[in-house]
Tab-separated table of C-alpha atoms in Angstrom:
chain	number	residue	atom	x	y	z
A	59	UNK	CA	-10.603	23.553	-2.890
A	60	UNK	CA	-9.433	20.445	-5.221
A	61	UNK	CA	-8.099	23.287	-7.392
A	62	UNK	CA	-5.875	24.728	-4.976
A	63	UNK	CA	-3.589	21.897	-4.292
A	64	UNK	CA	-1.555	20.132	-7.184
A	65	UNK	CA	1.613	18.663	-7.892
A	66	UNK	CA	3.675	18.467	-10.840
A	67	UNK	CA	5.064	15.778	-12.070
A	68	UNK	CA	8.104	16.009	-14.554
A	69	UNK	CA	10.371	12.577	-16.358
A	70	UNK	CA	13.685	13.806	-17.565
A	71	UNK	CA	13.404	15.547	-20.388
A	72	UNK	CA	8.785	15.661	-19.995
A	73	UNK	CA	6.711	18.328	-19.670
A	74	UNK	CA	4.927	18.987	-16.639
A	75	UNK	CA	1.862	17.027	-15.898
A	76	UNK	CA	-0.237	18.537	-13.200
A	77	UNK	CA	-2.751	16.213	-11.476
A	78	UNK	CA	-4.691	17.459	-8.399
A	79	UNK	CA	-5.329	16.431	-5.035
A	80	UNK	CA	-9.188	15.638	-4.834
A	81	UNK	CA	-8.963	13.875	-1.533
A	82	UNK	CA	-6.246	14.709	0.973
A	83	UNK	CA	-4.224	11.884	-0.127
A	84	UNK	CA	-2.467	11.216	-3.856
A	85	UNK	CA	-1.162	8.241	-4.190
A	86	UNK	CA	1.974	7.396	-6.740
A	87	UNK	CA	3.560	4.346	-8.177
A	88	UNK	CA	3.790	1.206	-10.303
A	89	UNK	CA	3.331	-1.876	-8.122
A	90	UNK	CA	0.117	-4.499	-8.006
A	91	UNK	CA	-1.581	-1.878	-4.899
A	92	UNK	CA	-3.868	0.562	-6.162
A	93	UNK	CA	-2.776	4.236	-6.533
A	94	UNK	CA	-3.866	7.346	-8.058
A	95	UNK	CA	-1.066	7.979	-10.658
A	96	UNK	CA	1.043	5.466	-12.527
A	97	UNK	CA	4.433	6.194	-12.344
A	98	UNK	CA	6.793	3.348	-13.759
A	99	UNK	CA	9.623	4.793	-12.785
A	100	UNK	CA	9.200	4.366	-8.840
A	101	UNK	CA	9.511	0.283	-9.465
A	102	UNK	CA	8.781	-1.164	-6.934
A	103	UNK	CA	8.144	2.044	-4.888
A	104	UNK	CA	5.069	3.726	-3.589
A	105	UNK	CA	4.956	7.288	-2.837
A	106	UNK	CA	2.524	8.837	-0.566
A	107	UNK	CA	1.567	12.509	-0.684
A	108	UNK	CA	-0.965	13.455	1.850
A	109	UNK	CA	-2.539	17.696	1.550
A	110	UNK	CA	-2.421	19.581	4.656
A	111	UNK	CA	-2.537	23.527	4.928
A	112	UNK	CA	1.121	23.875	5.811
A	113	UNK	CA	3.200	21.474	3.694
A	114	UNK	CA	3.322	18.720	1.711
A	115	UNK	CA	3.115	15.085	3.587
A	116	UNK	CA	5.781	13.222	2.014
A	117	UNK	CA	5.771	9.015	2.853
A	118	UNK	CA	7.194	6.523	0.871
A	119	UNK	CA	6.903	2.471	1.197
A	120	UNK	CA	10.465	0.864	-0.967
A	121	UNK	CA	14.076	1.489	-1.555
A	122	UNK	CA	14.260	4.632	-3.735
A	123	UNK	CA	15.508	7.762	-2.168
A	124	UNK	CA	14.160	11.020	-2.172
A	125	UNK	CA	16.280	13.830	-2.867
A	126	UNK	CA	14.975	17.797	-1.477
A	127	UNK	CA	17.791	20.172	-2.049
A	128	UNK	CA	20.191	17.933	-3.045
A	129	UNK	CA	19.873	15.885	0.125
A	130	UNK	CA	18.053	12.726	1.377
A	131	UNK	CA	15.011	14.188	2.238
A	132	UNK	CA	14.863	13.114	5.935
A	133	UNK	CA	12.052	15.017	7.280
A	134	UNK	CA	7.907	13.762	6.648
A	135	UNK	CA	6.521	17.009	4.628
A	136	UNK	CA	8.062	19.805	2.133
A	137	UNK	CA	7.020	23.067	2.278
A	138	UNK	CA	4.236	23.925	-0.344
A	139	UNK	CA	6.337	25.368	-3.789
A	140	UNK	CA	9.046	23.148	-3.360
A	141	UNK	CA	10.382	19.997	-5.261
A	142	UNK	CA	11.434	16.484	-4.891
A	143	UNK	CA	12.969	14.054	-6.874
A	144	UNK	CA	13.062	10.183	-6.963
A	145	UNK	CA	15.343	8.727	-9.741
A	146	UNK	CA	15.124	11.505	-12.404
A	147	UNK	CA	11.750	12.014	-11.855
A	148	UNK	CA	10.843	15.932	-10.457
A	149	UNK	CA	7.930	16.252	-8.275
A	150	UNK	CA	6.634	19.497	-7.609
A	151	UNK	CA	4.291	20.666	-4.553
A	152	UNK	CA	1.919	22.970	-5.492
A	153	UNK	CA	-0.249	25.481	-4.107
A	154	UNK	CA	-2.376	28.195	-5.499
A	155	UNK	CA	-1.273	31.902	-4.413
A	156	UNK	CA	-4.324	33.037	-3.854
A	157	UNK	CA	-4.983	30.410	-1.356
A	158	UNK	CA	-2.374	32.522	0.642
A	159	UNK	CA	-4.153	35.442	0.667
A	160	UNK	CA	-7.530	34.417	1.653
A	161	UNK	CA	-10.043	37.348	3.066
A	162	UNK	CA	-10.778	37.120	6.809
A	163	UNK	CA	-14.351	35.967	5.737
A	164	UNK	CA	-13.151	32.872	4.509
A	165	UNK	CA	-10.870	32.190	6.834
A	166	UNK	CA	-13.842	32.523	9.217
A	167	UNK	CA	-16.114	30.200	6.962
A	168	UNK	CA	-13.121	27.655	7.403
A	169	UNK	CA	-12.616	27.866	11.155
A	170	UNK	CA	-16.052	27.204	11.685
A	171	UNK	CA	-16.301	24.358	9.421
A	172	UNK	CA	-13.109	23.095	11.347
A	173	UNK	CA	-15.119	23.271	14.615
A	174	UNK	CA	-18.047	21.178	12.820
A	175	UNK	CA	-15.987	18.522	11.563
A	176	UNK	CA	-13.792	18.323	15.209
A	177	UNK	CA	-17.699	18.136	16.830
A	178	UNK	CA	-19.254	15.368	14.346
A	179	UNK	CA	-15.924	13.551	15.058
A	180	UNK	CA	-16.258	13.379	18.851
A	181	UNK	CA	-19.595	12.350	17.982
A	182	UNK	CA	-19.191	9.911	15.599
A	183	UNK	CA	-15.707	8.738	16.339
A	184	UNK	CA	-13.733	6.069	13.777
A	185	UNK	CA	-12.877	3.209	16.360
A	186	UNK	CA	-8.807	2.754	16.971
A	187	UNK	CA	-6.933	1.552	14.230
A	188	UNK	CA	-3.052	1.539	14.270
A	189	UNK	CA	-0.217	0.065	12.070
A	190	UNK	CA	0.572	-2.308	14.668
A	191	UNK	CA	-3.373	-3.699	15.058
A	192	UNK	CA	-3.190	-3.707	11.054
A	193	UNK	CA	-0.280	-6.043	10.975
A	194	UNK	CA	-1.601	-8.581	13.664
A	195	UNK	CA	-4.545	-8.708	11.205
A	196	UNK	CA	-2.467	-9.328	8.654
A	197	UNK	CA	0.309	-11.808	9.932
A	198	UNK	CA	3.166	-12.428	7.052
A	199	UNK	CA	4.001	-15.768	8.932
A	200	UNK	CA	0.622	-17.249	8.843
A	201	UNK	CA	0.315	-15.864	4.563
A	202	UNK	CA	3.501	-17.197	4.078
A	203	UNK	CA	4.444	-20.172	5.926
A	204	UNK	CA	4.282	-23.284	3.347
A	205	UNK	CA	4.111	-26.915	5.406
A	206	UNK	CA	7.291	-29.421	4.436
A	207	UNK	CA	6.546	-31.656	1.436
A	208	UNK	CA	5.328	-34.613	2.102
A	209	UNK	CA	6.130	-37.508	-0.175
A	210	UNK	CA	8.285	-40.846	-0.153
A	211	UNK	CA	10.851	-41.471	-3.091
A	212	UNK	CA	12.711	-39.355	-5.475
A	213	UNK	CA	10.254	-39.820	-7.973
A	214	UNK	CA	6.892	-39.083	-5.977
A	215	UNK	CA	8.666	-36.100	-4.489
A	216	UNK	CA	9.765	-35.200	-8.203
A	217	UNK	CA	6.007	-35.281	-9.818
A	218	UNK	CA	4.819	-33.435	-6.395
A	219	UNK	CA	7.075	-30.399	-6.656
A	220	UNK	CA	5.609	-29.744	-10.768
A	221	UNK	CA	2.248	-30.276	-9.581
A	222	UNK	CA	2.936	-27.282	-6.684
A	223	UNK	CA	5.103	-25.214	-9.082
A	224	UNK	CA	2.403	-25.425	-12.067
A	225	UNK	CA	-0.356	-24.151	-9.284
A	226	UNK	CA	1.845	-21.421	-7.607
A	227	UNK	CA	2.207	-19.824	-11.566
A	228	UNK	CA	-1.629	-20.719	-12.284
A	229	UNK	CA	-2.349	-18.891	-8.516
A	230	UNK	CA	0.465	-15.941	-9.589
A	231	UNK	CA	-1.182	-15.025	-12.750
A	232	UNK	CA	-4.172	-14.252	-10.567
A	233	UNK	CA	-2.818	-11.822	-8.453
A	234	UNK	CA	-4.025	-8.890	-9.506
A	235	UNK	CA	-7.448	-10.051	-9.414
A	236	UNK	CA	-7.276	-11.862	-6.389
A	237	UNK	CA	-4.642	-10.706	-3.536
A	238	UNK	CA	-4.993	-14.039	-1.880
A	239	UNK	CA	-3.550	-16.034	-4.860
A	240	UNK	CA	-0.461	-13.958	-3.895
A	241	UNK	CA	0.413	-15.664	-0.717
A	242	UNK	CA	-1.262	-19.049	-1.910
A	243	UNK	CA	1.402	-18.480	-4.805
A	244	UNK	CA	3.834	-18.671	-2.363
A	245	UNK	CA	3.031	-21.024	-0.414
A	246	UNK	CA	2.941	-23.549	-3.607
A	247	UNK	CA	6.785	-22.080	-4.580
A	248	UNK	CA	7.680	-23.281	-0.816
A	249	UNK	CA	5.936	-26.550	-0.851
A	250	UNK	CA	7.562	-27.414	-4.366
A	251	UNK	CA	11.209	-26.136	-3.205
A	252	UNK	CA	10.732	-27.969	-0.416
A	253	UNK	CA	10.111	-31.548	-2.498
A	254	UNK	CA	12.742	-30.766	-4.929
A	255	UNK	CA	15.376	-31.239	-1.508
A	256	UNK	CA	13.606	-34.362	-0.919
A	257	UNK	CA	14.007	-35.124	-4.477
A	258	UNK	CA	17.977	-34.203	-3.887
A	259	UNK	CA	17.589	-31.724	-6.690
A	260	UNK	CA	19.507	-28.629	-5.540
A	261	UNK	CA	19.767	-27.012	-7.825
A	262	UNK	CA	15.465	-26.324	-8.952
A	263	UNK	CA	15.177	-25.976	-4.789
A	264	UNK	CA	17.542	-23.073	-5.110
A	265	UNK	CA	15.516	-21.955	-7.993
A	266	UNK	CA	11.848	-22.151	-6.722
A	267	UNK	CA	13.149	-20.653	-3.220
A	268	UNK	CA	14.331	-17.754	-4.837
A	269	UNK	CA	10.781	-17.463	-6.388
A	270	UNK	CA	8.857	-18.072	-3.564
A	271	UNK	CA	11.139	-15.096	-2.032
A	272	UNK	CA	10.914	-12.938	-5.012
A	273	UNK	CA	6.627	-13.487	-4.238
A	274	UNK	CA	7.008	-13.076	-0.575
A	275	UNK	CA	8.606	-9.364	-0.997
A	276	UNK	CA	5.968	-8.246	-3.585
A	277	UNK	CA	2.859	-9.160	-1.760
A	278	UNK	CA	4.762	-8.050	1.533
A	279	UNK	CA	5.257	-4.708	-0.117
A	280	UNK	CA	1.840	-4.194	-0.958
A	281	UNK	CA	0.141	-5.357	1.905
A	282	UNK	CA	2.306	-2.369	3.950
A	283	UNK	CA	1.390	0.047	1.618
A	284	UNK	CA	-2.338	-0.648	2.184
A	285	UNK	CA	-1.114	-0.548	5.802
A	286	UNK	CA	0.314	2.788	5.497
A	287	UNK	CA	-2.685	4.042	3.934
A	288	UNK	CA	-4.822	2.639	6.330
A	289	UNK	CA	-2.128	4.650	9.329
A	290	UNK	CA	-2.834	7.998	6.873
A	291	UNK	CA	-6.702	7.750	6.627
A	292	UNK	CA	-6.590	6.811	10.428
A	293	UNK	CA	-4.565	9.772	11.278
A	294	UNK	CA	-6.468	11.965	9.094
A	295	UNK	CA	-10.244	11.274	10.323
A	296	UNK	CA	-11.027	9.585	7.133
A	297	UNK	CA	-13.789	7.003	7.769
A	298	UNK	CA	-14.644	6.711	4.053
A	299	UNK	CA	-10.406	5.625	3.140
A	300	UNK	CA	-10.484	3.723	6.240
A	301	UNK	CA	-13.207	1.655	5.643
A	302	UNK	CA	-11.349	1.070	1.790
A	303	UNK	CA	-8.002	0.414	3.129
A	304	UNK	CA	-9.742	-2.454	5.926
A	305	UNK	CA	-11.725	-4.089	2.859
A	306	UNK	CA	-8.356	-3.976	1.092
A	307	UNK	CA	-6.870	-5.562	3.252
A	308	UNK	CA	-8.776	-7.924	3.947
A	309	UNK	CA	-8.380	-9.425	0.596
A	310	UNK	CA	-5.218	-10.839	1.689
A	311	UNK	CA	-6.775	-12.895	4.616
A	312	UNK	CA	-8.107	-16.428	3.766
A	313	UNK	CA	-11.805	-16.232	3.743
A	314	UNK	CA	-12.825	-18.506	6.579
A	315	UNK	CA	-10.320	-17.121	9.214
A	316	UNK	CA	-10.850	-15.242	12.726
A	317	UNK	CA	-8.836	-12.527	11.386
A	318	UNK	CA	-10.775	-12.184	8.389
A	319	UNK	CA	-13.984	-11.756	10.102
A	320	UNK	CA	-12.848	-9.450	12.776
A	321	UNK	CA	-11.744	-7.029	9.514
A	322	UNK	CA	-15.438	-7.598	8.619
A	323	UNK	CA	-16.638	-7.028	11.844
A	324	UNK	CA	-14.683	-3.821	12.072
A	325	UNK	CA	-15.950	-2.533	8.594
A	326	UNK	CA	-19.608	-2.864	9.136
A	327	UNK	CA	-19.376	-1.134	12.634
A	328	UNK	CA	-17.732	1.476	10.719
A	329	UNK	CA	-20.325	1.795	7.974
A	330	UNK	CA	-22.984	1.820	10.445
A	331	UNK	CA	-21.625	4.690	11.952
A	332	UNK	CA	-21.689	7.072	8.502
A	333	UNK	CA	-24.655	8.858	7.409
């Protein structure tokens, strides 16, 4: 059935690439969270295509636009056959025809294994997880919030902002190996912007605030796409992406804290429960 779903993906001036859904969900962009299909155009973007026997789900985390028929594409899914674009960039929703014209047997075969899969998830059901639960893991005030400098004297409060601005670009460079160094990152901007007021130097606290910002946005941005994932696999009866998405996400959580542990917690109930 991988086979039967695509979509193609076309730059300005390109060639078609096809790539093809082999779970339910395809994942596209550029940014530090992981995805299926590199696409440097979408910035900071992440596009979300989710498989369904009707249409296309369409989701996308970031500021570009997508255009369907000319127009802001307002509704969730495209029909199967269709196109989209996003800054020059075509993508196309595919489907094989002779998926449309399946024989009765198969469409029998299908039903059936529909019933099987609604049964074993009554059975074994994936415990409640929701967006909402997902962020209250995941609190942005208690990643981000940097305590106020503390130091006495211009030059103490000086030699204590480089010491936090060297680690916040030491913790930065480890980002994409570590999503905790992202927060910790800034944190250390904060801290440092924060002792360069003390130190009456304006115009560096203007700088380093604008960096710890800048930091803020791109772990916030990731840590909601793993969030929306999370929502899709959830919605979907995924156990297998759920159980991903939770471990991803907690890999923003400091080690040692309650939330961190429930996120375990929830993960090895959940692994328990598959065969």
């Amino acid at each position: 059935m991988t086979g039967d779903y695509w979509i193609e993906l076309c730059r300005s001036g390109g060639a078609a690439v096809r790539y093809n859904f082999v779970d339910d969900v395809l994942c596209l962009g550029s940014g530090q969270a992981p995805v299926d299909v590199r696409v440097p155009e979408l910035g900071g973007s992440r596009l979300v295509l989710t498989r369904t026997a009707l249409a296309c789900g369409v989701s996308l985390s970031g500021d570009t636009e997508i255009r369907h028929r000319g127009e802001i594409l307002k509704a969730d899914a495209v029909p199967w056959g269709e196109e989209v674009y996003l800054d020059g960039v075509r993508i196309g929703a595919c489907r094989s025809e002779a998926f449309g014209v399946q024989s009765k047997a198969r469409l029998l075969v299908l039903l059936g294994a529909l019933l099987c899969c609604l049964w074993w998830f009554r059975v074994r059901r994936v415990p409640p997880v929701t967006a909402e639960t997902a962020t209250q893991w995941v609190s942005e005030e208690a990643l981000f919030t940097a305590r106020p400098c503390e130091c006495e004297g211009v030059p103490a409060c000086a030699r204590r902002a480089q010491d936090y601005e060297r680690e916040g670009a030491s913790r930065s460079e480890r980002y994409a190996f570590d999503p905790r160094d992202g927060s910790a990152a800034t944190r250390l901007f904060a801290r440092a912007q924060s002792c360069r007021q003390q130190a009456g130097d304006e115009g560096q606290a203007r700088r380093l605030a604008a960096l710890a910002a800048d930091w803020q946005r791109r772990v916030a941005h990731d840590l909601r796409a793993h969030e929306l994932a999370l929502k899709l696999a959830k919605k979907n009866e995924q156990p297998e992406r759920v159980v991903a998405e939770l471990q991803a996400l907690g890999r923003f959580l400091p080690r040692d804290s309650m939330a961190s542990e429930k996120v375990r917690k929830r993960v090895r109930r959940l692994l328990s429960r598959q065969p």
